[in-house]
Amino acid sequence: MRRRFVWFSLLAALTVGGLVQAFPGSGGKNLVPSLGDTYQQITHQVFWYVQKKYVEPERAEPRGMLEGALQALETQYPEVLVEIDGERATVRVDEVSQTFDLKRSDRFSAAAELLNEVLGFVQAQLGDEVDKKDLFYFALNGALDNLDPHSNVFSPKHFKEFMIGTRGSFGGIGFVFGIRDGDMTIITPIDGTPAARGGLRSGDRILYIDGEPSINMAVDMAANKMRGEPGTQVTLTLAREGWPEPKAITFTREVIHVDSVESHVLDGPDQAPVLYAKVKNFQKDTTQELTKAVQAAEKGQTPVRGIILDLRNNPGGLLEQAIALSEGFLDEGTIVATRGPEADANSRSEARADTPISTLPLIVLINQGSASASEIVSGAVKPTRALLVGQKTFGKGSVQKLFPLTDSGALKLTVAQYLTPGDISIQSIGIQPDILVYPARVEEGRVRLGLPPDHMKEADLDHAFTEWGNSSGKPQAELQFFQPGKEDEGEGEGDAQRSFAELSAEEKRQRIAEDFEVRFSRQVFAALEPGAASRQALMNAAQAVLETVRGEENARIRDALKGFGVQWDDAVSSAGAALQVLAAQEVRLPGGETTGVTLQVTNTGATTAHRVWGRTESDNPWLNNLDFVFGTVAPGETRSWTHPVEVPKSAQDRWDTFTLHLRAAGLAEAGEGSGSAHTVAVAKPEFAYRYRMTDENTAEPAHSGDGVLAVGERVRLELAVHNRGAATSQTAEANIRGDEKEELYLEEARHKLEGLAAGQSAAAPMVFRLVKATEEGDVVVGVSVADRDYSAFFGDSLKFRLGQPYSAEATRFPPQFGFPEALPLRTVADRLVVQVVVTDDQSVADFYAYLGDDKVHYARNSQAPAALPVTFEVPLEMGSNRLVLSARDNQHLSATRTYLIFRDAVQAAVAGQKP
């Protein structure tokens, strides 16, 4: 079975590729009012909508959806193991199993009913260990994950957050905030809001929200506390550098509008002003905001010469706004067409000859982060109206629609594909810019030449629609520019750390004006014939500018490389050269260190090779996509380049191969060579703790210290954090927190543990007040200890029952792993027998293992001793195999270890590893 983290698809839905249409009619909302409880109805609703509305009926197989749901259950719940054998699925939960007949999943309604039966069985076995809502939403997201990357269900809470993002307004105070150095910090106030009028500043720390400490409060929980109905009040207690003590300031909430467009008029002594407009996403007022920005710029004292529309890293948003914005720049032609199986999914939007947003020349900036709605705009204006500058876009060509669910959640379902003018699908392909622009960086030992490595794109997503795309074509021109390193830019350390949102308006204009693609666009505008605004006129002007700019940038790159002893001449051909790569037999990469990796190239041919460089390819993230630069290599000459490889302290033992792919002037492929590397893990800290807890009841002093928790009591939780690892932790931090139900009032909830040596313990006193218990009458306290340098983390959840005696002291030590035989780093075997002994200070509960995405073993410790020996066998694929071992004890504490095992086809000595 494949392992899928379906819950996190919600995050992707909010950030990558939202092209969403609003709710249709009630449809299937009241489809099954008499079928079981709310969540069983939701299962039927989701399957019904997929059957009736999904973009590709032949892709939407009820059996496949059911299997996706089973995969999600197996991933999310350790006790669940699913085995599918033909037409039978055996679902095992702990020691109990039940077999289900998959023949019943041939129809959508039957598959929904069968899934409800499976979920009922799993819920009955897990009991209090599972939240029913989470169980159903995990399973349904797994079912949808088997369809495509963009269909998913939102719980009511997540749907509310999603809709705020599309509305662009809410009741609140008006500032951007985040966590800085562990403190809740104001990033920037929004102009014209209570926050700005109240004098809030970037860098102010929020200590209390309506008297509740913000320490360790989740950002979304804090946002919900500060949002509210307009006219209501909220009090923030703030600390500011220079204030002798914190101040409490009360604000009256107003409707806060979050702009999706940020614009600036850029001018200078030698250039006519232009309007720069950054569209961050497409929400309900985007077109209106852009129109106002254009109108204001055109009414300025000096007429603007053109518009730079920046859609870089714009993930999408509302389809209707993408259409409206496009029409504002067009007076004829198709903007976008949608095509789907249902009549209401088929449409064609045409531009009208009405009042435009502007007739000024238009340049659109795009990159790999431009997706969905931003691709629609780019595709619509490209044929006749605009010049596109940047890099190829993300490639999302599908449309999602929202459907209501019984519990006020929602289904986001792919219902159509969209086509750019000419009925062109950019799905999994993207839109090519007219001028492909990318940077070259030359720093001490670190060089980036050629196109940047691809980020995650639509075609890389599981179950992406890869068969629709028919887009083709290449950029009209290519331009590489020199991008200075930070030491060359003269930026101070403080400036380098400041985000764009923290800058003043003038600082923002300055940073924007320094952006190369913006500078290039302004040069194109300057080269335009007076009054010209067509796409062809922009192309002609760009061609005139390109030769000059390309020469300037090549000279800057050449001069920078010369400083590192590399000759980067202008020769266009390396024909007749023969290049060989020489690499060390095995590179050793110690964790926590920077190692220079040296590769050599020899020219065994009869002619000189020019502009020789190469890029590595490897499963090892520290060795992948490194550029090695050799420059001019004469016949018989050997040249070398050393690239620093910084390996973090958190790195694991692993053995990998890498390949250097060479390029040279006039040769797209100039040869390649391979090497190997052993990443050597360093000793790491590992955490456990003990606690002592006492209660203080100020209302009824007689009940103080009685060992029974009551609402309103102040609780001291004294942690003794123990480092049971093999390395000193210099940056460990202990935290406690409540959940989103505001059950705890945290007074002291964070404690730094500097220099915690191996085998030593340190005190971390915590204090909280009990506001209320959960609906079940529990008091839940989250505890975590982490060292960021080593990525060492231990998370725990303490649960006490209100009104009942609690354990005043306890030891919280998670399980540990021991190995009779060390697991290999490298093997030629196609199968691996894993032997592991799990031990605990009390009792081991269970053990489970994943190989890559597949759960390969689960074992329950029915005897409940302090040790659980486990033996199981796993198949190995060629290359790197990721084995994850997890165990839990009787206190629900878990431990996880990850191992990387390389299966090699070469009969070679096998390196061992100490677990």
Coordinates of C-alpha atoms in Angstrom, one line a residue, residues 227-516:
R227 CA -10.5 38.9 14.7
G228 CA -14.1 39.5 15.6
E229 CA -17.2 41.5 14.7
P230 CA -16.6 45.1 13.7
G231 CA -17.3 47.4 16.7
T232 CA -16.1 45.0 19.3
Q233 CA -12.9 45.6 21.3
V234 CA -9.7 43.6 21.9
T235 CA -6.8 44.6 24.2
L236 CA -3.2 43.8 23.3
T237 CA -0.3 44.1 25.8
L238 CA 2.8 45.0 23.8
A239 CA 6.5 45.3 24.5
R240 CA 8.7 47.6 22.4
E241 CA 12.4 48.2 22.5
G242 CA 12.9 51.5 24.5
W243 CA 9.8 51.1 26.5
P244 CA 10.5 50.8 30.3
E245 CA 7.6 48.3 30.6
P246 CA 4.9 46.7 28.4
K247 CA 1.7 48.7 27.6
A248 CA -1.9 47.6 27.2
I249 CA -3.7 49.2 24.3
T250 CA -7.4 48.6 23.5
F251 CA -8.5 48.6 19.9
T252 CA -12.0 48.7 18.3
R253 CA -12.2 46.1 15.5
E254 CA -13.1 47.3 12.0
V255 CA -13.6 45.6 8.6
I256 CA -10.0 44.9 7.5
H257 CA -9.4 44.6 3.8
V258 CA -6.3 42.5 2.8
D259 CA -5.1 43.9 -0.5
S260 CA -4.3 41.4 -3.2
V261 CA -2.6 44.1 -5.3
E262 CA 0.4 46.2 -4.2
S263 CA 1.5 48.9 -6.5
H264 CA 4.2 51.5 -6.8
V265 CA 5.1 54.1 -9.4
L266 CA 8.8 53.7 -10.3
D267 CA 10.6 56.7 -11.6
G268 CA 14.2 58.0 -11.9
P269 CA 16.2 60.8 -13.3
D270 CA 16.9 59.1 -16.6
Q271 CA 13.7 57.1 -17.1
A272 CA 10.1 57.8 -17.5
P273 CA 7.9 56.5 -14.7
V274 CA 6.2 53.2 -14.9
L275 CA 3.6 51.5 -12.8
Y276 CA 4.6 48.3 -11.0
A277 CA 1.7 46.2 -9.8
K278 CA 2.2 43.0 -7.8
V279 CA -0.9 40.8 -7.8
K280 CA -0.4 38.4 -4.8
N281 CA -3.5 36.3 -5.5
F282 CA -6.9 36.6 -7.1
Q283 CA -9.7 37.4 -4.6
K284 CA -13.0 39.1 -5.0
D285 CA -11.7 42.7 -5.3
T286 CA -8.5 42.1 -7.3
T287 CA -9.6 43.7 -10.5
Q288 CA -11.1 46.7 -8.7
E289 CA -7.8 47.2 -6.8
L290 CA -5.7 47.0 -9.9
T291 CA -8.0 49.5 -11.7
K292 CA -7.7 52.0 -8.9
A293 CA -3.9 51.7 -9.0
V294 CA -3.7 52.2 -12.7
Q295 CA -6.1 55.2 -12.6
A296 CA -4.1 56.8 -9.8
A297 CA -0.8 56.3 -11.7
E298 CA -2.2 57.7 -14.9
K299 CA -3.4 60.9 -13.1
G300 CA 0.0 61.5 -11.7
Q301 CA 2.0 64.7 -12.5
T302 CA 4.2 62.8 -15.1
P303 CA 2.4 60.2 -17.3
V304 CA 3.5 56.6 -16.7
R305 CA 5.2 54.9 -19.7
G306 CA 3.8 51.4 -19.1
I307 CA 2.6 48.8 -16.6
I308 CA 4.7 46.0 -15.2
L309 CA 2.2 43.3 -13.9
D310 CA 4.0 41.0 -11.5
L311 CA 2.4 37.6 -11.3
R312 CA 5.5 35.8 -10.0
N313 CA 4.7 33.3 -7.2
N314 CA 1.0 34.1 -7.5
P315 CA -0.7 30.7 -6.8
G316 CA -4.1 31.6 -8.2
G317 CA -7.5 32.2 -6.7
L318 CA -10.9 33.1 -8.1
L319 CA -11.6 32.3 -11.8
E320 CA -14.0 35.1 -12.2
Q321 CA -11.3 37.6 -11.2
A322 CA -8.8 36.2 -13.6
I323 CA -11.3 36.7 -16.4
A324 CA -12.2 40.2 -15.3
L325 CA -8.6 41.3 -15.0
S326 CA -7.7 39.9 -18.4
E327 CA -10.7 41.6 -20.0
G328 CA -9.5 44.9 -18.6
F329 CA -6.5 44.7 -21.0
L330 CA -8.3 43.2 -24.0
D331 CA -11.0 44.4 -26.3
E332 CA -11.5 41.2 -28.4
G333 CA -10.7 37.5 -28.5
T334 CA -11.0 34.5 -26.2
I335 CA -9.8 34.9 -22.6
V336 CA -10.3 31.4 -21.4
A337 CA -12.5 28.4 -22.2
T338 CA -13.5 25.6 -19.7
R339 CA -14.3 22.1 -20.7
G340 CA -15.9 19.4 -18.6
P341 CA -18.5 16.6 -18.7
E342 CA -21.4 18.7 -17.3
A343 CA -23.1 21.4 -19.4
D344 CA -22.4 24.0 -16.6
A345 CA -18.7 23.2 -16.8
N346 CA -18.4 24.2 -20.4
S347 CA -18.0 27.9 -21.1
R348 CA -16.0 30.4 -23.2
S349 CA -15.2 33.9 -22.0
E350 CA -14.7 36.5 -24.7
A351 CA -13.2 40.0 -24.3
R352 CA -15.5 43.0 -25.0
A353 CA -14.7 46.4 -26.5
D354 CA -15.6 48.3 -23.3
T355 CA -13.7 50.7 -21.1
P356 CA -10.3 49.1 -20.4
I357 CA -8.3 49.1 -17.3
S358 CA -5.5 50.7 -19.4
T359 CA -4.2 50.9 -23.0
L360 CA -0.6 51.4 -21.8
P361 CA 2.1 49.0 -22.9
L362 CA 2.0 45.9 -20.7
I363 CA 4.8 43.6 -19.5
V364 CA 3.9 40.6 -17.4
L365 CA 6.4 38.9 -15.1
I366 CA 6.0 35.2 -14.5
N367 CA 7.9 32.3 -12.9
Q368 CA 7.5 28.7 -11.7
G369 CA 5.4 29.8 -8.9
S370 CA 2.8 31.5 -11.2
A371 CA -0.1 29.0 -11.2
S372 CA -3.8 28.7 -12.1
A373 CA -5.5 32.1 -12.3
S374 CA -2.2 33.9 -12.9
E375 CA -1.6 31.5 -15.8
I376 CA -5.0 32.3 -17.3
V377 CA -4.2 36.0 -17.3
S378 CA -0.7 35.4 -18.8
G379 CA -2.2 33.1 -21.5
A380 CA -4.9 35.6 -22.3
V381 CA -2.8 38.7 -22.8
K382 CA 0.2 36.9 -24.4
P383 CA -1.1 36.5 -28.0
T384 CA -1.9 40.2 -28.7
R385 CA -1.4 42.4 -25.7
A386 CA 1.6 41.8 -23.5
L387 CA 5.2 40.7 -23.4
L388 CA 5.9 37.9 -20.9
V389 CA 9.2 38.0 -19.1
G390 CA 10.6 35.5 -16.6
Q391 CA 10.4 31.7 -16.4
K392 CA 7.9 29.0 -17.4
T393 CA 4.9 28.8 -15.1
F394 CA 3.6 26.0 -12.9
G395 CA 1.3 24.3 -15.4
K396 CA -2.1 24.0 -13.6
G397 CA -4.8 23.8 -16.1
S398 CA -7.8 22.6 -14.1
V399 CA -10.8 24.2 -12.5
Q400 CA -12.2 23.4 -9.0
K401 CA -15.7 24.1 -7.7
L402 CA -16.9 24.2 -4.1
F403 CA -19.8 22.0 -3.0
P404 CA -21.4 22.2 0.5
L405 CA -21.3 19.3 3.0
T406 CA -23.8 18.5 5.7
D407 CA -21.5 19.7 8.6
S408 CA -20.7 23.1 7.0
G409 CA -17.5 21.8 5.6
A410 CA -17.0 21.7 1.8
L411 CA -15.8 19.6 -1.1
K412 CA -13.4 21.2 -3.6
L413 CA -13.7 19.1 -6.7
T414 CA -12.0 19.3 -10.1
V415 CA -14.9 19.8 -12.5
A416 CA -13.3 21.1 -15.7
Q417 CA -10.1 21.9 -17.5
Y418 CA -9.4 25.3 -18.8
L419 CA -7.9 26.3 -22.2
T420 CA -6.0 29.4 -23.1
P421 CA -6.7 31.2 -26.4
G422 CA -6.6 28.8 -29.4
D423 CA -7.9 26.0 -27.1
I424 CA -4.4 25.4 -25.8
S425 CA -4.1 23.4 -22.6
I426 CA -1.0 24.3 -20.4
Q427 CA -1.8 21.5 -18.0
S428 CA 1.5 20.0 -16.7
I429 CA 3.4 22.1 -19.2
G430 CA 3.0 25.7 -18.2
I431 CA 3.2 28.9 -20.2
Q432 CA 6.5 29.9 -21.7
P433 CA 7.7 33.5 -21.4
D434 CA 8.7 35.5 -24.5
I435 CA 12.0 36.4 -22.8
L436 CA 13.3 33.6 -20.6
V437 CA 15.3 35.3 -17.8
Y438 CA 17.3 33.6 -15.1
P439 CA 20.2 34.6 -12.8
A440 CA 23.8 33.5 -12.6
R441 CA 25.5 33.7 -9.1
V442 CA 29.2 33.7 -8.6
E443 CA 30.3 33.5 -5.0
E444 CA 33.2 32.0 -3.1
G445 CA 33.1 28.4 -4.3
R446 CA 29.4 28.6 -5.0
V447 CA 28.3 29.2 -8.6
R448 CA 25.0 28.8 -10.3
L449 CA 25.1 28.8 -14.1
G450 CA 22.3 27.8 -16.5
L451 CA 18.6 27.6 -15.7
P452 CA 17.8 27.2 -12.0
P453 CA 16.8 23.7 -11.0
D454 CA 13.1 23.1 -11.3
H455 CA 10.9 23.6 -8.2
M456 CA 7.9 21.3 -7.7
K457 CA 5.6 21.8 -10.6
E458 CA 2.2 20.5 -11.6
A459 CA 3.6 17.6 -13.6
D460 CA 5.5 16.4 -10.5
L461 CA 2.4 16.0 -8.3
D462 CA 0.9 12.6 -7.8
H463 CA -2.1 11.8 -10.1
A464 CA -1.6 15.1 -12.0
F465 CA -3.5 15.3 -15.4
T466 CA -0.5 14.7 -17.7
E467 CA -2.5 13.8 -20.8
W468 CA -4.3 17.1 -21.4
G469 CA -1.5 19.4 -22.3
N470 CA -1.0 20.5 -25.9
S471 CA 1.0 23.6 -25.3
S472 CA 4.2 24.0 -27.3
G473 CA 6.7 26.6 -28.3
K474 CA 9.9 28.1 -27.0
P475 CA 10.9 31.5 -25.7
Q476 CA 11.6 34.1 -28.3
A477 CA 14.9 34.9 -26.5
E478 CA 17.0 33.9 -23.5
L479 CA 18.8 36.2 -21.1
Q480 CA 21.0 35.3 -18.2
F481 CA 21.9 38.1 -15.8
F482 CA 24.5 38.4 -13.1
Q483 CA 23.1 38.3 -9.6
P484 CA 25.5 39.6 -7.0
G485 CA 26.0 37.8 -3.7
K486 CA 25.0 39.5 -0.5
E487 CA 28.5 40.5 0.2
D488 CA 28.7 42.3 -3.1
E489 CA 25.4 44.2 -2.6
G490 CA 26.6 45.9 0.5
E491 CA 23.5 44.9 2.5
G492 CA 23.8 45.1 6.3
E493 CA 22.9 42.0 8.3
G494 CA 19.7 43.7 9.6
D495 CA 18.6 44.7 6.1
A496 CA 19.2 41.2 4.8
Q497 CA 16.9 39.8 7.5
R498 CA 14.0 42.2 6.9
S499 CA 11.1 40.9 4.9
F500 CA 9.5 43.0 2.2
A501 CA 6.5 43.7 4.4
E502 CA 8.7 45.4 7.0
L503 CA 10.1 48.0 4.6
S504 CA 8.8 51.5 4.2
A505 CA 7.2 52.6 1.0
E506 CA 10.4 54.2 -0.3
E507 CA 12.4 51.1 0.7
K508 CA 10.0 48.9 -1.2
R509 CA 10.3 51.0 -4.3
Q510 CA 14.0 50.9 -4.1
R511 CA 14.1 47.1 -3.7
I512 CA 11.6 46.7 -6.6
A513 CA 13.6 49.0 -8.8
E514 CA 16.7 46.9 -8.2
D515 CA 15.0 43.7 -9.4
F516 CA 16.6 42.7 -12.7

